[in-house]
Coordinates of C-alpha atoms in Angstrom, one line a residue:
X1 CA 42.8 -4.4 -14.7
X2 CA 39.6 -5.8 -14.4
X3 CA 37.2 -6.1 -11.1
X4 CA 33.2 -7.2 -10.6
X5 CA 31.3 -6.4 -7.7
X6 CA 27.4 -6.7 -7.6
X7 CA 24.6 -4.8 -6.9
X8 CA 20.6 -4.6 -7.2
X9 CA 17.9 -3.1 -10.0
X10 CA 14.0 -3.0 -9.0
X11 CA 11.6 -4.3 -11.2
X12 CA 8.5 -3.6 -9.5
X13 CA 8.8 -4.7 -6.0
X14 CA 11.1 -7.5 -7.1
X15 CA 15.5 -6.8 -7.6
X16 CA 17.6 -8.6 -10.0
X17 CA 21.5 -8.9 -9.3
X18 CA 23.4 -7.3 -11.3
X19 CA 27.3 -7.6 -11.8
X20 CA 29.0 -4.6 -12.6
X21 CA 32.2 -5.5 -14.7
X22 CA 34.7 -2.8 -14.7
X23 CA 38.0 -2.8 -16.9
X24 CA 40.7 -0.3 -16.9
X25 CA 42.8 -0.7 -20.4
X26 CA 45.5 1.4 -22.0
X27 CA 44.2 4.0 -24.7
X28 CA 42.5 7.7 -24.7
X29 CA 40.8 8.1 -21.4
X30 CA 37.3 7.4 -21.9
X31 CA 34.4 6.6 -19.4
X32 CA 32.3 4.3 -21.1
X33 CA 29.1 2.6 -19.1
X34 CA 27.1 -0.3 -21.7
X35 CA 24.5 -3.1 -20.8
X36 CA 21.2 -1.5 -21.6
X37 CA 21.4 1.2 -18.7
X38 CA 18.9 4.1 -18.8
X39 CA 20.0 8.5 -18.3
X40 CA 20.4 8.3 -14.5
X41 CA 22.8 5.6 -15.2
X42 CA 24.7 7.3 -17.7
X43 CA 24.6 10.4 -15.6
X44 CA 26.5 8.7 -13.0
X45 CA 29.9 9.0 -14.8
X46 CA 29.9 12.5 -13.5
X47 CA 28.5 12.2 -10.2
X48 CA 31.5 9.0 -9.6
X49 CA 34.3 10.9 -11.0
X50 CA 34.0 14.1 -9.1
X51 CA 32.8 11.4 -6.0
X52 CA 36.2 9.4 -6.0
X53 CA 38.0 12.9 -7.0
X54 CA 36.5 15.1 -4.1
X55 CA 37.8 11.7 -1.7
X56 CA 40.9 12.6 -2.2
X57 CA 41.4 9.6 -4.6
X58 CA 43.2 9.4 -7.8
X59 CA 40.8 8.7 -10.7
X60 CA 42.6 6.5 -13.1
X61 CA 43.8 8.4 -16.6
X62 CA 42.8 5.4 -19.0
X63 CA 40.3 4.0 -20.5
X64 CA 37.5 2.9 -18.3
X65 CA 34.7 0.1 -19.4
X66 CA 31.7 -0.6 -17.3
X67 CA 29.4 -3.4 -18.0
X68 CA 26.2 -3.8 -16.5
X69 CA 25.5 -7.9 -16.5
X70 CA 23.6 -9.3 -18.0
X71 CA 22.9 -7.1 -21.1
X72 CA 19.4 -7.6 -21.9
X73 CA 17.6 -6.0 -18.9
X74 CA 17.2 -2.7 -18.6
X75 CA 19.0 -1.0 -15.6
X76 CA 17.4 2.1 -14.2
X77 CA 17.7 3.9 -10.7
X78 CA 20.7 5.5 -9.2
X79 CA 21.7 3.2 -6.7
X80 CA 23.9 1.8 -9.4
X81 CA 26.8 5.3 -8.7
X82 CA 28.7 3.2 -5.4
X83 CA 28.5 -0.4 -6.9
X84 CA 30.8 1.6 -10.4
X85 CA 32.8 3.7 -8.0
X86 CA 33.7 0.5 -5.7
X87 CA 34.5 -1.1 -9.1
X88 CA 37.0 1.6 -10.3
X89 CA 38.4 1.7 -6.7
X90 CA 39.1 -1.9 -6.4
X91 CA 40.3 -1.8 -10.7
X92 CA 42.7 1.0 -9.6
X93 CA 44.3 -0.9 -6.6
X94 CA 42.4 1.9 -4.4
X95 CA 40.6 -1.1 -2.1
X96 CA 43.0 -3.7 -1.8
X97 CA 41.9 -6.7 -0.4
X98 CA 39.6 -8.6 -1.8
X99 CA 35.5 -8.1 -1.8
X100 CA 33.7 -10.9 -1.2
X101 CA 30.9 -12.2 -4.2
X102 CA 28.6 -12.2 -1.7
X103 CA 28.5 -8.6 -1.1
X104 CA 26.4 -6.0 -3.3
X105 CA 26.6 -2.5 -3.1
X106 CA 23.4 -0.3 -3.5
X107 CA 23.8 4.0 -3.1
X108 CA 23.8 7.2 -4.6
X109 CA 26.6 9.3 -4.7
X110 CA 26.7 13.1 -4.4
X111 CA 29.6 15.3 -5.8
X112 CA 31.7 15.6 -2.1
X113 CA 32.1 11.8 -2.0
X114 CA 29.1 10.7 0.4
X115 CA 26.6 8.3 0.1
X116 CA 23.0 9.5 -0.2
X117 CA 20.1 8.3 0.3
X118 CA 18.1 5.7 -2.5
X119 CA 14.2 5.1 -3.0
X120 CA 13.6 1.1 -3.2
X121 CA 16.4 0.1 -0.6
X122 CA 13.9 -2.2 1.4
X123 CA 12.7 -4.4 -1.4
X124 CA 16.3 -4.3 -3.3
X125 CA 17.7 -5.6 0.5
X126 CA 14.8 -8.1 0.9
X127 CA 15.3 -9.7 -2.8
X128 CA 19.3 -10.1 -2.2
X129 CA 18.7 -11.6 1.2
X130 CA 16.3 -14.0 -0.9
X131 CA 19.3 -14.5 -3.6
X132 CA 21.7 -15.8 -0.8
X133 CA 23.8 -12.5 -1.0
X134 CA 25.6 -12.1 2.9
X135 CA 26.1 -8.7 3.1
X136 CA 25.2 -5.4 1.5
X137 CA 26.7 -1.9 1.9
X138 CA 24.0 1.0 1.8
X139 CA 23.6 4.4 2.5
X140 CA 23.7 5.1 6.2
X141 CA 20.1 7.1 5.8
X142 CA 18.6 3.7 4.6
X143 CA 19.7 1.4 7.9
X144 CA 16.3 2.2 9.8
X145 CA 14.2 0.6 6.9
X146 CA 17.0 -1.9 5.6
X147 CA 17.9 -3.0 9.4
X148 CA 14.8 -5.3 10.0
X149 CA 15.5 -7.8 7.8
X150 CA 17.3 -10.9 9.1
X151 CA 19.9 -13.3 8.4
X152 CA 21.9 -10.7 5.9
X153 CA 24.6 -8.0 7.2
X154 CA 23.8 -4.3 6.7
X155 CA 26.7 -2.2 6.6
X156 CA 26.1 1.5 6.7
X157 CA 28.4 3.5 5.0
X158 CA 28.2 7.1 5.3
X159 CA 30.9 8.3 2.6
X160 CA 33.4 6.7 0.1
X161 CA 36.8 7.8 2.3
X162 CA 34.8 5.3 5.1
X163 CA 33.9 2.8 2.5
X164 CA 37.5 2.6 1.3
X165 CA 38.4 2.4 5.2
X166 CA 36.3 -0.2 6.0
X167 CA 37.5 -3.0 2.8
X168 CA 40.9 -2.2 3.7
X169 CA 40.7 -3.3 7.4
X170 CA 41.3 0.5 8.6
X171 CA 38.2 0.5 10.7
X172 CA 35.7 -1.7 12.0
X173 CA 31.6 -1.6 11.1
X174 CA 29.3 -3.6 12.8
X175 CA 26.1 -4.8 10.9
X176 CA 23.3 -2.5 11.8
X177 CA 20.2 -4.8 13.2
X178 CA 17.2 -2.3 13.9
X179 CA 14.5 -3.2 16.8
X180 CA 11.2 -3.7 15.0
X181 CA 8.9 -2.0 17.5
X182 CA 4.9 -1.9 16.9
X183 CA 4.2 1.3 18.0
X184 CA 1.5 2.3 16.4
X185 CA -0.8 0.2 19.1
X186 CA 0.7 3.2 21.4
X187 CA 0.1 5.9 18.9
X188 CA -2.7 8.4 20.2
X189 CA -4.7 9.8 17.3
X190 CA -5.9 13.3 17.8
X191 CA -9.4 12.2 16.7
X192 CA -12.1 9.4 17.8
X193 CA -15.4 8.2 17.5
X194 CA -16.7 9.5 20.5
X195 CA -16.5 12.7 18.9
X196 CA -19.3 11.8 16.3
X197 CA -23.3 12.5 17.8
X198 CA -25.9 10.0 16.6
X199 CA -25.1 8.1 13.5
X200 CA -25.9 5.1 15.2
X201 CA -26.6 3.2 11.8
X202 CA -23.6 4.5 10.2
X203 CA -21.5 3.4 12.9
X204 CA -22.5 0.2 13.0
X205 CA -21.7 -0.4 9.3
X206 CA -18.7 1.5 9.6
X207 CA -17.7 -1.3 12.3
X208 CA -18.9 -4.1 9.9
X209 CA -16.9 -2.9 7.0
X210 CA -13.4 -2.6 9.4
X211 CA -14.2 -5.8 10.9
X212 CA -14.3 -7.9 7.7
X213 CA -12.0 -5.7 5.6
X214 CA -15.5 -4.9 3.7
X215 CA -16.0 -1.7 1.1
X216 CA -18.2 1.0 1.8
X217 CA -19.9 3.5 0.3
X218 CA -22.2 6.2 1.9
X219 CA -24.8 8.3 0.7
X220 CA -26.2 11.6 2.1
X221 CA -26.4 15.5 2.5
X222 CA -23.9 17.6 2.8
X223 CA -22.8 18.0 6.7
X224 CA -24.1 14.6 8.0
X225 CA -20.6 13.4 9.3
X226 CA -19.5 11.1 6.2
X227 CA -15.9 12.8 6.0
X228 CA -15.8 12.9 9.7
X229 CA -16.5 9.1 10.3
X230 CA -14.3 8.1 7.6
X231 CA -11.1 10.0 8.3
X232 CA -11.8 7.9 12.0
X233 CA -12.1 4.7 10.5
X234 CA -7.9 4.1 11.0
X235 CA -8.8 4.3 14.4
X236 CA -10.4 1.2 14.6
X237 CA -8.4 -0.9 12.6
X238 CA -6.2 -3.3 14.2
X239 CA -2.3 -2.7 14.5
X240 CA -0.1 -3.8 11.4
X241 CA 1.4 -7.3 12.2
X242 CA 5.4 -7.5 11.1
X243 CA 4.9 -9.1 7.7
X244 CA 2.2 -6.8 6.9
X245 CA 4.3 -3.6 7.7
X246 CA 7.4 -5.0 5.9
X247 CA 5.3 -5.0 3.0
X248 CA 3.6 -1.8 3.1
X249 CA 6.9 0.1 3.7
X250 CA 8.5 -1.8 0.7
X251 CA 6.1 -0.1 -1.5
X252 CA 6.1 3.4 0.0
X253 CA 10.0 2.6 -0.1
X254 CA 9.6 2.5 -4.2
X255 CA 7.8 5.8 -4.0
X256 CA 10.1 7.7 -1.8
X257 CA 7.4 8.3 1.0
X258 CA 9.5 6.8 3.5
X259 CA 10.7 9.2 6.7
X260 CA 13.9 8.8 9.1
X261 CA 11.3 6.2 11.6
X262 CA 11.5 3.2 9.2
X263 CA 9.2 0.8 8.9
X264 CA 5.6 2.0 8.6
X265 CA 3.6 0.5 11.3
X266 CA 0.2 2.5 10.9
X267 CA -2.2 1.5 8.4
X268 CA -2.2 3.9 5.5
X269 CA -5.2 6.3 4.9
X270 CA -4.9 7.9 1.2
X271 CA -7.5 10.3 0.6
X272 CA -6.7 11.7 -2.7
X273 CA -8.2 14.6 -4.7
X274 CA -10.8 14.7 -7.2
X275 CA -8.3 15.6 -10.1
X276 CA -6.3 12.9 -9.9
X277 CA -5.4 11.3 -13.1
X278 CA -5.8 7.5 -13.9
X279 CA -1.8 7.1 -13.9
X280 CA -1.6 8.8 -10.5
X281 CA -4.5 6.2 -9.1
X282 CA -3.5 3.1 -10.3
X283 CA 0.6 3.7 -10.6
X284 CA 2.4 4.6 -13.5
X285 CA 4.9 6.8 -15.3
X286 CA 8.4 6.3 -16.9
X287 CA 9.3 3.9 -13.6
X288 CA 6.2 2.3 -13.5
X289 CA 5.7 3.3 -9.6
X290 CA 2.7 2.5 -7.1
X291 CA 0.1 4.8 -7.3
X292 CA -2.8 5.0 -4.5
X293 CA -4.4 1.8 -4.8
X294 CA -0.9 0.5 -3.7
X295 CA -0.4 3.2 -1.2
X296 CA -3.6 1.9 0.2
X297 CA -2.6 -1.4 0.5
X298 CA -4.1 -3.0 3.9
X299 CA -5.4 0.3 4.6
X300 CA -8.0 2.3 3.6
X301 CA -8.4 4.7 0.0
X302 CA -11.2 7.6 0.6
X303 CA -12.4 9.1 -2.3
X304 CA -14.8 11.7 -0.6
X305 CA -17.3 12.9 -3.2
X306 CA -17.2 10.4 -5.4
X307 CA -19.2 11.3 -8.3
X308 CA -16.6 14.7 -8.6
X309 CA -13.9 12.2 -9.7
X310 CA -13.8 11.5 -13.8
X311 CA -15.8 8.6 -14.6
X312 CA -12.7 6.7 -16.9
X313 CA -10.3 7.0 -13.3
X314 CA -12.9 5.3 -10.5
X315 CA -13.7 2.5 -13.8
X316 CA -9.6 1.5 -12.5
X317 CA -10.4 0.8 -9.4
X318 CA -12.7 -2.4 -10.9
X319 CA -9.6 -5.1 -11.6
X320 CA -7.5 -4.3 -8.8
X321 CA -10.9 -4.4 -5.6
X322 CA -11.4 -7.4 -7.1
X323 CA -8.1 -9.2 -7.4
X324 CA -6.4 -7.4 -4.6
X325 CA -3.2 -6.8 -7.1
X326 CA -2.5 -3.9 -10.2
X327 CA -0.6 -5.0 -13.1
X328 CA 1.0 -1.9 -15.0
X329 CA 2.1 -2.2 -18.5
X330 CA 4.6 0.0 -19.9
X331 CA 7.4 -0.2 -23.0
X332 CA 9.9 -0.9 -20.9
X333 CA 8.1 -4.1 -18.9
X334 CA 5.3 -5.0 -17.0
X335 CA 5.2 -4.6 -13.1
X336 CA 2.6 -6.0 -10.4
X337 CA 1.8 -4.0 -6.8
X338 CA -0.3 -5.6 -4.4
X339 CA -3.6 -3.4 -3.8
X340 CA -5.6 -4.7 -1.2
X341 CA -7.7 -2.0 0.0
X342 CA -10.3 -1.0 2.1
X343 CA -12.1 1.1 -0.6
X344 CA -14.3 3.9 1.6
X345 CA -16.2 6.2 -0.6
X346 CA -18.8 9.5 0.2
X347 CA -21.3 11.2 -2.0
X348 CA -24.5 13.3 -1.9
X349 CA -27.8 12.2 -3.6
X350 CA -27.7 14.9 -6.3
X351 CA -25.6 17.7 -7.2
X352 CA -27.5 20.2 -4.4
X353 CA -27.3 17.3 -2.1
X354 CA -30.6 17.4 -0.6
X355 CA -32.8 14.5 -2.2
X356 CA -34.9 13.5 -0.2
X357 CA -34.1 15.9 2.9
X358 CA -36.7 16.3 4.8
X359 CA -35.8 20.0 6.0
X360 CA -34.1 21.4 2.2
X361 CA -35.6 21.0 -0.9
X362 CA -34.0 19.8 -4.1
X363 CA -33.7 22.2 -6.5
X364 CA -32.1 19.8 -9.0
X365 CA -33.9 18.5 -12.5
X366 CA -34.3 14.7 -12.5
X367 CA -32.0 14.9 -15.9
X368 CA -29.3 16.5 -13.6
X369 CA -29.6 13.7 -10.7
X370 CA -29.6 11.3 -13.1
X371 CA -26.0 12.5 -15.0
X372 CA -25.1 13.0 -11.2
X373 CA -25.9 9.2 -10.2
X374 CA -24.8 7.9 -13.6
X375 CA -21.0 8.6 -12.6
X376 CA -21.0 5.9 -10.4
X377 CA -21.0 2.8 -12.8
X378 CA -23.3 -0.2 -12.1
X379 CA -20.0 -2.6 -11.8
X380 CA -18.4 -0.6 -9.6
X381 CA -21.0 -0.1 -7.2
X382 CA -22.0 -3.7 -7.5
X383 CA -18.2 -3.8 -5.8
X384 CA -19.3 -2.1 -2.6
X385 CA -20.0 -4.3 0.0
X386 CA -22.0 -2.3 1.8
X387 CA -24.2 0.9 0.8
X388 CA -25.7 3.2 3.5
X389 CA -27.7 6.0 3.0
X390 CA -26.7 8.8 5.7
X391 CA -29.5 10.7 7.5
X392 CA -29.1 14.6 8.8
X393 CA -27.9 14.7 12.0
X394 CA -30.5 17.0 14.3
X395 CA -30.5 19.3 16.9
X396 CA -30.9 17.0 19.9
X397 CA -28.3 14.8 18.7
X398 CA -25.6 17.1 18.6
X399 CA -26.9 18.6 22.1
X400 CA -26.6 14.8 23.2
X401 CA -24.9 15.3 26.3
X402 CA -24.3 11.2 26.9
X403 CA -21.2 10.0 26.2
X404 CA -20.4 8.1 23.0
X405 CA -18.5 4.7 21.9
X406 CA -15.0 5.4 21.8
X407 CA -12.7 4.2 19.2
X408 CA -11.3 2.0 21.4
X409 CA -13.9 0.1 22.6
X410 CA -15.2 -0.4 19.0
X411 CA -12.0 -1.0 18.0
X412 CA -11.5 -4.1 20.5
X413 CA -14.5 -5.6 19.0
X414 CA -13.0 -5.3 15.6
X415 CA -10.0 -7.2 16.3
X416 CA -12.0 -9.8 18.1
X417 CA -13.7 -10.4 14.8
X418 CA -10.4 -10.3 12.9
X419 CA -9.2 -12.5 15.4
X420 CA -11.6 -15.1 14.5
X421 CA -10.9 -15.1 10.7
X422 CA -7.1 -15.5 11.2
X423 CA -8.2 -18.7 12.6
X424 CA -10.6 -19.8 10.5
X425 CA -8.3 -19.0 7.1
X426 CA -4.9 -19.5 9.3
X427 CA -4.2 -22.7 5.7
X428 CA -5.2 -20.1 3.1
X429 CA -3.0 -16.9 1.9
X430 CA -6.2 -14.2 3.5
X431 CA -7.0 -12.6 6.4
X432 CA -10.7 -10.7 6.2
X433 CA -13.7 -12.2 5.3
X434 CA -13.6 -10.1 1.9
X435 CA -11.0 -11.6 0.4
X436 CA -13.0 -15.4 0.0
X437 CA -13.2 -16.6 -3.0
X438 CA -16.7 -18.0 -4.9
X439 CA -15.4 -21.4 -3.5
X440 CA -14.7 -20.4 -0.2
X441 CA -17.6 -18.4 0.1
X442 CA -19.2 -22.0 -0.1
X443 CA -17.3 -23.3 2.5
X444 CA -17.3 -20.8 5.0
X445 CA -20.3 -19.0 4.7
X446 CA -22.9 -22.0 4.8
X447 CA -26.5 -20.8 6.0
X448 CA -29.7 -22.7 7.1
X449 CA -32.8 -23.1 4.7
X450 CA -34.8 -20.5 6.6
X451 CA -31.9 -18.3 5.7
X452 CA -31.6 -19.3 2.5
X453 CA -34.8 -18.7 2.0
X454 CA -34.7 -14.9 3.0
X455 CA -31.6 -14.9 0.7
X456 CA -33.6 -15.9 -2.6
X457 CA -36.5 -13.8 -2.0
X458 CA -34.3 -11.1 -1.8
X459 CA -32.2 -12.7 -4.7
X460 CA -35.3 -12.1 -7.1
X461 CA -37.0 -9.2 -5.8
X462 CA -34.1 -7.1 -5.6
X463 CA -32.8 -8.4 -9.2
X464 CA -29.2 -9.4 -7.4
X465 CA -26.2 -10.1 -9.4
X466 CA -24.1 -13.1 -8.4
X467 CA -21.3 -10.7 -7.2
X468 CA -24.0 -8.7 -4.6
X469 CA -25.2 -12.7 -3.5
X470 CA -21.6 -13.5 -2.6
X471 CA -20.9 -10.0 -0.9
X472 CA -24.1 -10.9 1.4
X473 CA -23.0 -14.1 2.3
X474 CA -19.1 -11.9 3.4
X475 CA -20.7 -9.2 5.3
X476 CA -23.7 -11.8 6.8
X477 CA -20.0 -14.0 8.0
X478 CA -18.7 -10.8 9.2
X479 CA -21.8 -10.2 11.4
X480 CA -21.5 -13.1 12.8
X481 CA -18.0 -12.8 13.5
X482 CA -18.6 -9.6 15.7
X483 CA -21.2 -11.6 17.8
X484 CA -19.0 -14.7 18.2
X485 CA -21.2 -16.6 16.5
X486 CA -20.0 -19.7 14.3
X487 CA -23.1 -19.9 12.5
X488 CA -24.6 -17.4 10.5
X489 CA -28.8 -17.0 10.6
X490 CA -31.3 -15.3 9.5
X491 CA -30.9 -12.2 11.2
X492 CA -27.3 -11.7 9.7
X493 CA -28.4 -12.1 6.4
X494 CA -31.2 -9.7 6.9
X495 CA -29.2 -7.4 8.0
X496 CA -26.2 -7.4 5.4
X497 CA -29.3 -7.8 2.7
X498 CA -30.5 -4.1 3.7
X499 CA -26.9 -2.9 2.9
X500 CA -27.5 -4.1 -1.0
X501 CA -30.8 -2.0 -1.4
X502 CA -29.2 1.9 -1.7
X503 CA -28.5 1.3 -5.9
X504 CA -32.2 0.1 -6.7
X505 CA -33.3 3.0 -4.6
X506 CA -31.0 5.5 -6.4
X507 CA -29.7 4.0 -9.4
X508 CA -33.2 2.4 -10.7

């Protein structure tokens, strides 16, 4: 007897349908699974016999043939154990009407018979709904996630007694539609800006840098608030819209960060260690999975003390701040994750941290400072937007008793800015002013001669590369975004100009 029902492989955050063939024949009972499928896969024969067994079904005593279609691409996951037990089932009479081709089957089965839980089910949904499949079963812990998308049926099936139910007309499941609810605009943070004394300078490129999507990199002593302001910066991002979050939580689906809630709707802040590897930072291993550029996507990636990372893992983060996307190769294929990130970085003048403090002294040698500052490359910093040294916060600023911005209120102003981008580039595939290309930097960011003036002094006595002109002109639009302005002048450009001047100070 032979059946096919179809189901769904990831590669990267796009799925292929597969068809998986089964044939019952006369012979020596054999489970046999072929089509270029990887361990997990093989493993499954286990895991689906004792499954259909433990149901109280009969597992058929004959020779059993599974064919993964088609042949030539590699199958890996385990979301592939229901779509071979449904085959068997329906190849054994077990199901007895017939399953629709429309219908895939996606799940991981555990030894009892029920249907766990799988990492990917989002995108896997998403790129059958684009293949015109009608209807998928999945695991009933995957509905919350799965249940946003439209104009496809989600059946959650909690075990393979209620599967078996279901196709045979016993009992009756409804699709599952989940209400998409922003609530992250109603999610209090337990910090806020108006905790942070003085730092008025900071702030305000703090605010530049959310309101255009801009990178950042500060510079100062120890204990001057750089941690503190950027673990606050999520605060004053705007909400995710819809399409955003439906991406994000696809690729957090991949990695199996995903909780019971479903969709992510707050922006993701990854801050990871200084040990990280470059595999772990960029995505990688047997899989190919997201690492934290990805995890960062339209959010923000901290990397506090950046000189303590290894010099060969920040040199990743180059390709993908530029491009917005990380293409990982492996032996098995080549897979693309969007990485559009907020990149938000922290470091002390020297190893002692106190260059240039006006209360400490530096006990470090220049060679030391200068092996210190060399760990920051000159095209990677030439990558940060904007570069702010960080003063020591005082006495009478911390016994400030006035009351300070709250993230709110700078927050507001940040989505008024954003606001006007998403107009201005409502034609073009962006949404901050630091995603414009060369090209539309010359379209959108058009100054007047006495700013263009200011612009090439600056050009030729700061020694500026074409990269740091073009991140100028960004921030300088961004500025003028926050004061409603649709022109930008000279006081915009002066003012994003002063946040290119921290490497020829440092670095020179």
């Amino acid at each position: 007897m032979l059946s096919k029902v179809k189901t769904c492989v990831l590669h990267g955050l796009n799925g292929c349908l597969i068809d998986v063939e089964t044939d019952l024949s006369s012979g020596l009972p054999s489970f046999n699974i072929v089509g270029l499928a990887d361990t997990s896969i093989k493993e499954s024969k286990e895991r689906v016999r004792s499954s259909i067994k433990n149901s109280n079904f009969k597992f058929p005593v004959s020779k059993i043939t599974i064919n993964l279609a088609p042949a030539n691409i590699r199958k890996e996951g385990s979301q592939i154990d229901l779509p071979i037990a449904v085959g068997i089932l329906i190849a054994s009479k077990v199901i007895e009407n017939i399953v629709d081709e429309n219908t895939c089957f996606i799940g991981e089965l555990s030894l009892d018979g029920k249907i766990t839980k799988i990492d990917g089910a989002l995108p896997l949904v998403i790129s059958m709904r684009n293949n015109n499949v009608k209807k998928v079963i999945i695991p009933i812990e995957n509905k919350e996630e799965c249940g946003v998308i439209d104009n496809i049926d989600i059946i959650p099936i909690d075990n393979l007694k209620e599967l078996v139910k279901y196709f045979n007309n016993e009992i009756e499941i409804k699709p599952y539609i989940s209400t998409y609810n922003n609530s992250s605009s109603n999610f209090k943070y337990e910090i806020d800006f108006s905790e942070i004394k003085g730092q008025a300078a900071l702030k305000r490129a703090v605010e530049i840098s959310a309101a255009g999507g801009h990178n950042l990199l500060m510079l100062g002593p120890p204990g001057s608030g750089k941690t503190m302001i950027a673990k606050r910066i999520p605060t004053i991002l705007p909400d995710l819209s819809f399409e955003e979050s439906l991406e994000v939580t696809k690729i957090y689906s991949i990695s199996g960060g995903l909780n019971e809630s479903g969709l992510i709707t707050k922006r993701p802040f990854r801050s990871p260690h200084h040990t990280i590897s470059r595999a772990a930072l960029a995505g990688g291993g047997k899989m190919a999975g997201p690492g934290e550029v990805s995890l960062s996507h339209y959010g923000v990636l901290f990397l506090d003390e950046m000189p303590e990372f290894p010099k060969s893992v920040l040199e990743v983060l180059r390709q993908p701040m530029e491009d917005g996307t990380i293409s990982i190769s492996r032996a098995n294929g080549s897979y693309t994750y969007p990485a559009k990130f907020m990149l938000i970085s922290s470091m002390n003048p020297c190893p002692c941290g106190f260059l240039g403090d006006p209360v400490h002294e530096c006990t470090c040698t220049q060679a030391q400072i200068n092996n210190y500052l060399g760990k920051i490359s000159g095209p990677l910093l030439d990558r940060m937007d904007i570069q702010i040294e960080v003063t020591p916060v005082y006495y009478d600023d911390l016994n400030n008793k006035s009351i300070e911005e709250t993230s709110e209120q700078i927050k507001t102003r940040v989505i008024k800015a954003r606001n006007i981008q998403s107009k201005r580039y409502k034609s073009l595939k962006i949404f901050t002013n630091s995603e414009l290309s060369s090209r539309q930097v010359t379209k959108y960011c058009k100054i007047d001669s006495t700013s263009e003036e200011l612009l090439k002094n600056a050009f030729e006595t700061l020694g500026l590369s074409a990269r740091a002109y073009n991140k100028i002109l960004k921030v300088s639009r961004t500025i003028a975004d926050l004061e409603g302005m649709d022109n930008i002048n000279q006081t915009h450009i002066a003012e994003a100009i002063q946040y290119r001047t921290l490497d020829r100070k440092y670095w020179r």
